[in-house]
Amino acid sequence: MIDLSFPTPPESQQAESFREQVRDFLATELAGRAPLQRVESWMGFDAGFSRRLGEQGWIGLTWPKQYGGSERSALERYVLLEELLAAGAPVAAHWIADRQSGPLLLRYGTEAQKQAILPRITRGECFFCIGMSEPDSGSDLAAARTYAEPVDDGFIVNGTKLWTTYGHEAHYMVLFCRTSRDNEDRHGGTSQLLIDLTLPGITIRPIHDLSGAHHFNEVVFENVRVPRDALIGEMGDGWNQVLSELAFERSGPDRFLSTLWVLIELIRALQGRDDDQSRIAVGRLTAHLMSLRRLSRSVAGMLQRGENPTLQAAIVKDLGALLEQEIPDIARQLVDTGHADAAHRDFFQVLHYAVQQVPAFSLRGGTREILRGIIARGLGLR
Amino acid sequence: MDDSRSLLLDTAGRLFAELRDTPDDADLAWRRVAELGLPLALVDEARGGFDLPAADALALVRLAGQYALAAPLGEALLANRLLAEAGADIDEGRPTIAVADPRNPLELNREENRWRVTGRLPAAPWAEHAEVIVTIARHDRQNRLLLLDPGSLAATPGTNLADQPRTDLTLDLELNDQRVRELPETLSPEWLFESGALLRCQEIAGALATVLDMTVQYAGERVQFGKPIARQQAIQQQLAVLATQAAVAAGAADMAVDAFHDPRRQSLIAAAKARCGEAAGQALAIAHQVHGAIGMTREYRLNLYSRRLWSWRDEFGGERYWQVRLGEQVLARGADGLWPFITELGSSTEGARQ
Ligand SMILES: Cc1cc2nc3c(=O)[nH]c(=O)nc-3n(C[C@H](O)[C@H](O)[C@H](O)COP(=O)(O)OP(=O)(O)OC[C@H]3O[C@@H](n4cnc5c(N)ncnc54)[C@H](O)[C@@H]3O)c2cc1C
């Protein structure tokens, strides 16, 4: 029997009372935040908000106290994340550091790196970006060409990273690069470096997305001298480290709640209507959300127990992207989009924002085809 | 997994596997299942059953779906549970449940010292094969279990798509007090309908696990263009989607099972049945595509699962029914109530999990 089991998600009273605390905080913080801002989900950037969240001790919630963390449970962290997303809080500034760069450093970083960086992340003062993709390396991450040449006192980096989300606002990048000239060793010749983005030789250029917004960037390295102690983990272990990072990236509530605010505004726009078409659509999407949230919380439990739910995480992300993409499609069928009724202004604004974002949901963090390839491998097909 | 649970599931699994070669012999399956006492799994120890949490007993139903068990074990589990709750004898015979459409409930009235019940019980599972049919009706705000004798009912026999007996019963009967027994407040007619939906969720989840297994295995064996079709990326991607649907159906069914004792079970089971039904359709479309023509034959085993799945997704409320029920609750709470609704349902109430 193929084992696709998703164990019962753990529960705790403590996490539920924490939920109330988070909701109270957000109710005050986000009072007056418009739906059009809330629908930005985890792309909404506000450094001030991240700092205030840090003051609460809510960045790096599960990390050890010695690095500024709060040593709370993974369950409480799950609650925090989903409440932030459900409220449409502007979390982008610290999101990547909290979700993957910080945990990566905790796991593989040197003591000096941890002490220098982690407390600043938890205070909401230090933001990260991900330097994986390149012009000729997207899904095929191991094709990365950016080369960090080992020299006496460190590395000299040359290359170009692409699609770097909030690279222009970040203090550091976790750079995935080659550290060996041996191009035959596609995996073993790679490492990860902690890059201070103020170093000379780094140029960050904006790339405007199709809606005209500036989220992602091109980051060019020209003879950038990086000190030896910037190495994260082991030389040549970059590929394995990146894989473990991705399991954390793929199953969280950010993988199925991106268009929750479209559904919320849809429900608002449907108020007063008395037809089964509305009930069916809203009931169906709610059923999908409830089922997927159960799977996602189950993966959170597996991560907490130190298991390796690569397959389960890929399943959650694939189903999650489908749901996030379907919500605006279905919303369009329920409200007459040919007549943008002024009474539903918020609805049309969030809908139009979402329509321009949804194609990315099955690209970022591993494309749909790549995820399905991972699932197929889990089924023993590859 | 707890020891007693895994022991029970192991034993049952071995039996169901043995019965795989006689998929049409419901009598044999029933006899063997009854010998092991499995139909009593949802009954408390004090009333002659096992000392099992509901989730463990209901795991048997998923297993039955997984092996396409010929006998209606789930229906018997619920029927025996209700007989026990009403303090009635649980004899060794075959019990089953019958459920009125929630929009068209039975009418139960007191006439002198007798009861009079009228109404319809559509598509009652295995009604003619049972020794007793139980259903729930309300009278004067009291839930009552009706013990019906199949021989005394106006019945129009029929089957679902999978040839499982489904009989339309029309009731216009007088019953004595022995056959109309008080039930606790929670065990309403709606409870029975929801529990029926829960059974189908479990069976769908079990059957989809097998459909996934069979399809992956077949793709590995079927050679075209000089290699197994499983080596084609197009097939791999489709099988991955099939796996996601099997996984989400299992997760949704788990959610329904955890809600067995939950006062808010209606919303949770609604979500689960709607999601499982949709998963069944999507998964089967892929399973059949990957199997090619062989999957369309009566001889090949896939149809044993596909015809059941196509039936089960409709029974005890299809997707449309439960989506409407869930949708009306969400819409009634309004836009800002959506998220609290989802999170409240996601955490169990005191004592909801046994
Ligand atoms: C909004 C957004 C933000 C992003 N942020 C970042 C970031 O911060 N940092 C970062 O490093 N990257 C980032 N990315 C890049 C992202 O990781 C890549 O888009 C992704 O890995 C896919 O690479 P690609 O775009 O080059 O597409 P390609 O890899 O060229 O793929 C194009 C198409 O071909 C398919 N394909 C490719 N290989 C195969 C195969 N073997 N089998 C079948 N199909 C295949 C893909 O699935 C896709 O459909 C971001 C992307 C987006 C959209």
PDB file of N, CA and C and ligand atoms in Angstrom, chain A residues 43 96 129-141 161-166 215-216 357 359-370 382, chain B residues 233 237, ligand 1:
ATOM      1  N   MET A  43       2.829  39.165   0.351  1.00  0.00           N
ATOM      2  CA  MET A  43       3.631  40.082  -0.448  1.00  0.00           C
ATOM      3  C   MET A  43       3.523  41.516   0.074  1.00  0.00           C
ATOM      4  N   ILE A  96      10.459  35.791   4.782  1.00  0.00           N
ATOM      5  CA  ILE A  96      11.438  34.810   4.284  1.00  0.00           C
ATOM      6  C   ILE A  96      12.457  34.456   5.368  1.00  0.00           C
ATOM      7  N   CYS A 129      16.487  37.715   1.564  1.00  0.00           N
ATOM      8  CA  CYS A 129      15.945  37.296   0.275  1.00  0.00           C
ATOM      9  C   CYS A 129      16.606  35.979  -0.127  1.00  0.00           C
ATOM     10  N   ILE A 130      15.989  35.322  -1.103  1.00  0.00           N
ATOM     11  CA  ILE A 130      16.437  33.987  -1.516  1.00  0.00           C
ATOM     12  C   ILE A 130      17.154  34.084  -2.852  1.00  0.00           C
ATOM     13  N   GLY A 131      18.392  33.686  -2.897  1.00  0.00           N
ATOM     14  CA  GLY A 131      19.153  33.733  -4.147  1.00  0.00           C
ATOM     15  C   GLY A 131      19.327  32.362  -4.754  1.00  0.00           C
ATOM     16  N   MET A 132      18.255  31.829  -5.288  1.00  0.00           N
ATOM     17  CA  MET A 132      18.341  30.518  -5.943  1.00  0.00           C
ATOM     18  C   MET A 132      18.308  30.675  -7.460  1.00  0.00           C
ATOM     19  N   SER A 133      17.195  31.217  -7.999  1.00  0.00           N
ATOM     20  CA  SER A 133      16.997  31.226  -9.447  1.00  0.00           C
ATOM     21  C   SER A 133      17.994  32.132 -10.163  1.00  0.00           C
ATOM     22  N   GLU A 134      18.256  31.759 -11.416  1.00  0.00           N
ATOM     23  CA  GLU A 134      19.149  32.527 -12.290  1.00  0.00           C
ATOM     24  C   GLU A 134      18.533  32.557 -13.677  1.00  0.00           C
ATOM     25  N   PRO A 135      19.127  33.350 -14.582  1.00  0.00           N
ATOM     26  CA  PRO A 135      18.570  33.409 -15.931  1.00  0.00           C
ATOM     27  C   PRO A 135      18.468  32.027 -16.589  1.00  0.00           C
ATOM     28  N   ASP A 136      19.432  31.170 -16.376  1.00  0.00           N
ATOM     29  CA  ASP A 136      19.398  29.855 -17.022  1.00  0.00           C
ATOM     30  C   ASP A 136      19.144  28.727 -16.041  1.00  0.00           C
ATOM     31  N   SER A 137      18.690  29.070 -14.869  1.00  0.00           N
ATOM     32  CA  SER A 137      18.443  28.048 -13.863  1.00  0.00           C
ATOM     33  C   SER A 137      17.171  28.385 -13.096  1.00  0.00           C
ATOM     34  N   GLY A 138      16.089  27.729 -13.494  1.00  0.00           N
ATOM     35  CA  GLY A 138      14.808  27.927 -12.806  1.00  0.00           C
ATOM     36  C   GLY A 138      14.462  26.648 -12.071  1.00  0.00           C
ATOM     37  N   SER A 139      13.641  25.837 -12.698  1.00  0.00           N
ATOM     38  CA  SER A 139      13.310  24.546 -12.091  1.00  0.00           C
ATOM     39  C   SER A 139      14.552  23.694 -11.899  1.00  0.00           C
ATOM     40  N   ASP A 140      15.461  23.830 -12.842  1.00  0.00           N
ATOM     41  CA  ASP A 140      16.697  23.046 -12.771  1.00  0.00           C
ATOM     42  C   ASP A 140      17.709  23.811 -11.921  1.00  0.00           C
ATOM     43  N   LEU A 141      17.443  23.800 -10.641  1.00  0.00           N
ATOM     44  CA  LEU A 141      18.246  24.620  -9.726  1.00  0.00           C
ATOM     45  C   LEU A 141      19.727  24.238  -9.753  1.00  0.00           C
ATOM     46  N   LYS A 161      21.638  36.560 -10.086  1.00  0.00           N
ATOM     47  CA  LYS A 161      20.446  35.918  -9.519  1.00  0.00           C
ATOM     48  C   LYS A 161      19.215  36.671 -10.014  1.00  0.00           C
ATOM     49  N   LEU A 162      18.107  35.938 -10.171  1.00  0.00           N
ATOM     50  CA  LEU A 162      16.928  36.527 -10.802  1.00  0.00           C
ATOM     51  C   LEU A 162      15.673  36.229  -9.979  1.00  0.00           C
ATOM     52  N   TRP A 163      14.692  37.075 -10.147  1.00  0.00           N
ATOM     53  CA  TRP A 163      13.384  36.925  -9.475  1.00  0.00           C
ATOM     54  C   TRP A 163      13.514  37.035  -7.965  1.00  0.00           C
ATOM     55  N   THR A 164      14.513  37.768  -7.516  1.00  0.00           N
ATOM     56  CA  THR A 164      14.788  37.815  -6.085  1.00  0.00           C
ATOM     57  C   THR A 164      13.763  38.710  -5.386  1.00  0.00           C
ATOM     58  N   THR A 165      12.811  38.058  -4.736  1.00  0.00           N
ATOM     59  CA  THR A 165      11.717  38.796  -4.113  1.00  0.00           C
ATOM     60  C   THR A 165      12.233  39.682  -2.975  1.00  0.00           C
ATOM     61  N   TYR A 166      11.857  40.957  -3.042  1.00  0.00           N
ATOM     62  CA  TYR A 166      12.260  41.958  -2.038  1.00  0.00           C
ATOM     63  C   TYR A 166      13.772  41.999  -1.803  1.00  0.00           C
ATOM     64  N   HIS A 215       8.265  43.832  -6.965  1.00  0.00           N
ATOM     65  CA  HIS A 215       8.573  42.886  -5.894  1.00  0.00           C
ATOM     66  C   HIS A 215       9.920  42.248  -6.163  1.00  0.00           C
ATOM     67  N   PHE A 216      10.078  41.770  -7.410  1.00  0.00           N
ATOM     68  CA  PHE A 216      11.305  41.024  -7.617  1.00  0.00           C
ATOM     69  C   PHE A 216      12.381  41.800  -8.369  1.00  0.00           C
ATOM     70  N   GLN A 357      -2.099  38.073 -10.041  1.00  0.00           N
ATOM     71  CA  GLN A 357      -1.082  37.387  -9.231  1.00  0.00           C
ATOM     72  C   GLN A 357      -1.122  35.865  -9.368  1.00  0.00           C
ATOM     73  N   PRO A 359      -1.159  33.484 -11.525  1.00  0.00           N
ATOM     74  CA  PRO A 359      -0.285  32.572 -12.281  1.00  0.00           C
ATOM     75  C   PRO A 359       0.991  32.223 -11.523  1.00  0.00           C
ATOM     76  N   ALA A 360       1.437  33.129 -10.654  1.00  0.00           N
ATOM     77  CA  ALA A 360       2.692  32.893  -9.926  1.00  0.00           C
ATOM     78  C   ALA A 360       2.565  31.765  -8.903  1.00  0.00           C
ATOM     79  N   PHE A 361       1.336  31.484  -8.470  1.00  0.00           N
ATOM     80  CA  PHE A 361       1.188  30.562  -7.333  1.00  0.00           C
ATOM     81  C   PHE A 361       1.631  29.140  -7.664  1.00  0.00           C
ATOM     82  N   SER A 362       1.556  28.779  -8.938  1.00  0.00           N
ATOM     83  CA  SER A 362       2.041  27.444  -9.307  1.00  0.00           C
ATOM     84  C   SER A 362       3.418  27.512  -9.966  1.00  0.00           C
ATOM     85  N   LEU A 363       4.113  28.634  -9.734  1.00  0.00           N
ATOM     86  CA  LEU A 363       5.507  28.761 -10.191  1.00  0.00           C
ATOM     87  C   LEU A 363       6.451  28.900  -8.999  1.00  0.00           C
ATOM     88  N   ARG A 364       6.175  29.911  -8.154  1.00  0.00           N
ATOM     89  CA  ARG A 364       7.070  30.209  -7.033  1.00  0.00           C
ATOM     90  C   ARG A 364       7.141  29.020  -6.076  1.00  0.00           C
ATOM     91  N   GLY A 365       8.335  28.832  -5.528  1.00  0.00           N
ATOM     92  CA  GLY A 365       8.501  27.758  -4.548  1.00  0.00           C
ATOM     93  C   GLY A 365       8.458  26.363  -5.155  1.00  0.00           C
ATOM     94  N   GLY A 366       8.682  26.259  -6.474  1.00  0.00           N
ATOM     95  CA  GLY A 366       8.594  24.945  -7.138  1.00  0.00           C
ATOM     96  C   GLY A 366       7.355  24.916  -8.002  1.00  0.00           C
ATOM     97  N   THR A 367       7.527  24.715  -9.311  1.00  0.00           N
ATOM     98  CA  THR A 367       6.364  24.767 -10.204  1.00  0.00           C
ATOM     99  C   THR A 367       5.479  23.543  -9.995  1.00  0.00           C
ATOM    100  N   ARG A 368       4.267  23.677 -10.534  1.00  0.00           N
ATOM    101  CA  ARG A 368       3.314  22.568 -10.444  1.00  0.00           C
ATOM    102  C   ARG A 368       3.925  21.277 -10.991  1.00  0.00           C
ATOM    103  N   GLU A 369       4.596  21.375 -12.130  1.00  0.00           N
ATOM    104  CA  GLU A 369       5.142  20.167 -12.761  1.00  0.00           C
ATOM    105  C   GLU A 369       6.258  19.571 -11.914  1.00  0.00           C
ATOM    106  N   ILE A 370       7.068  20.441 -11.311  1.00  0.00           N
ATOM    107  CA  ILE A 370       8.162  19.944 -10.466  1.00  0.00           C
ATOM    108  C   ILE A 370       7.593  19.263  -9.221  1.00  0.00           C
ATOM    109  N   ARG A 382       9.602   7.228 -10.300  1.00  0.00           N
ATOM    110  CA  ARG A 382      10.824   7.772 -10.894  1.00  0.00           C
ATOM    111  C   ARG A 382      12.018   7.400 -10.029  1.00  0.00           C
TER     112      ARG A 382
ATOM    113  N   GLN B 233       6.350  11.007 -18.698  1.00  0.00           N
ATOM    114  CA  GLN B 233       6.092  12.078 -17.732  1.00  0.00           C
ATOM    115  C   GLN B 233       4.609  12.456 -17.680  1.00  0.00           C
ATOM    116  N   GLN B 237       2.623  12.653 -14.145  1.00  0.00           N
ATOM    117  CA  GLN B 237       1.966  13.854 -13.639  1.00  0.00           C
ATOM    118  C   GLN B 237       0.506  13.560 -13.294  1.00  0.00           C
TER     119      GLN B 237
HETATM  120  C1  LIG C   1       6.335  35.718  -7.777  1.00  0.00           C
HETATM  121  C2  LIG C   1       7.622  34.965  -7.836  1.00  0.00           C
HETATM  122  C3  LIG C   1       8.581  35.171  -6.872  1.00  0.00           C
HETATM  123  C4  LIG C   1       9.790  34.489  -6.934  1.00  0.00           C
HETATM  124  N1  LIG C   1      10.729  34.736  -5.980  1.00  0.00           N
HETATM  125  C5  LIG C   1      11.920  34.124  -6.057  1.00  0.00           C
HETATM  126  C6  LIG C   1      12.934  34.409  -5.123  1.00  0.00           C
HETATM  127  O1  LIG C   1      12.751  35.230  -4.219  1.00  0.00           O
HETATM  128  N2  LIG C   1      14.127  33.802  -5.234  1.00  0.00           N
HETATM  129  C7  LIG C   1      14.375  32.883  -6.215  1.00  0.00           C
HETATM  130  O2  LIG C   1      15.447  32.339  -6.250  1.00  0.00           O
HETATM  131  N3  LIG C   1      13.437  32.582  -7.132  1.00  0.00           N
HETATM  132  C8  LIG C   1      12.227  33.187  -7.082  1.00  0.00           C
HETATM  133  N4  LIG C   1      11.265  32.912  -8.011  1.00  0.00           N
HETATM  134  C9  LIG C   1      11.596  32.026  -9.120  1.00  0.00           C
HETATM  135  C10 LIG C   1      10.957  30.664  -9.044  1.00  0.00           C
HETATM  136  O3  LIG C   1      11.594  29.859  -8.108  1.00  0.00           O
HETATM  137  C11 LIG C   1      11.015  30.089 -10.457  1.00  0.00           C
HETATM  138  O4  LIG C   1      10.075  30.806 -11.218  1.00  0.00           O
HETATM  139  C12 LIG C   1      10.713  28.628 -10.523  1.00  0.00           C
HETATM  140  O5  LIG C   1      11.705  27.872  -9.926  1.00  0.00           O
HETATM  141  C13 LIG C   1      10.572  28.177 -11.990  1.00  0.00           C
HETATM  142  O6  LIG C   1      11.652  28.574 -12.774  1.00  0.00           O
HETATM  143  P1  LIG C   1      11.440  29.373 -14.141  1.00  0.00           P
HETATM  144  O7  LIG C   1      10.536  30.488 -13.883  1.00  0.00           O
HETATM  145  O8  LIG C   1      12.755  29.627 -14.705  1.00  0.00           O
HETATM  146  O9  LIG C   1      10.649  28.368 -15.094  1.00  0.00           O
HETATM  147  P2  LIG C   1      11.247  27.124 -15.878  1.00  0.00           P
HETATM  148  O10 LIG C   1      12.007  26.253 -14.964  1.00  0.00           O
HETATM  149  O11 LIG C   1      11.911  27.588 -17.110  1.00  0.00           O
HETATM  150  O12 LIG C   1       9.894  26.377 -16.256  1.00  0.00           O
HETATM  151  C14 LIG C   1       9.015  26.804 -17.294  1.00  0.00           C
HETATM  152  C15 LIG C   1       7.944  25.746 -17.425  1.00  0.00           C
HETATM  153  O13 LIG C   1       8.553  24.487 -17.762  1.00  0.00           O
HETATM  154  C16 LIG C   1       8.207  23.512 -16.821  1.00  0.00           C
HETATM  155  N5  LIG C   1       9.314  22.593 -16.607  1.00  0.00           N
HETATM  156  C17 LIG C   1      10.606  22.871 -16.326  1.00  0.00           C
HETATM  157  N6  LIG C   1      11.314  21.759 -16.128  1.00  0.00           N
HETATM  158  C18 LIG C   1      10.462  20.727 -16.296  1.00  0.00           C
HETATM  159  C19 LIG C   1      10.576  19.324 -16.210  1.00  0.00           C
HETATM  160  N7  LIG C   1      11.719  18.716 -15.897  1.00  0.00           N
HETATM  161  N8  LIG C   1       9.483  18.603 -16.439  1.00  0.00           N
HETATM  162  C20 LIG C   1       8.304  19.183 -16.750  1.00  0.00           C
HETATM  163  N9  LIG C   1       8.128  20.490 -16.826  1.00  0.00           N
HETATM  164  C21 LIG C   1       9.193  21.254 -16.609  1.00  0.00           C
HETATM  165  C22 LIG C   1       7.884  24.287 -15.554  1.00  0.00           C
HETATM  166  O14 LIG C   1       7.080  23.564 -14.670  1.00  0.00           O
HETATM  167  C23 LIG C   1       7.199  25.505 -16.109  1.00  0.00           C
HETATM  168  O15 LIG C   1       5.879  25.197 -16.381  1.00  0.00           O
HETATM  169  C24 LIG C   1      10.047  33.576  -7.972  1.00  0.00           C
HETATM  170  C25 LIG C   1       9.077  33.356  -8.943  1.00  0.00           C
HETATM  171  C26 LIG C   1       7.878  34.049  -8.893  1.00  0.00           C
HETATM  172  C27 LIG C   1       6.865  33.804  -9.966  1.00  0.00           C
END
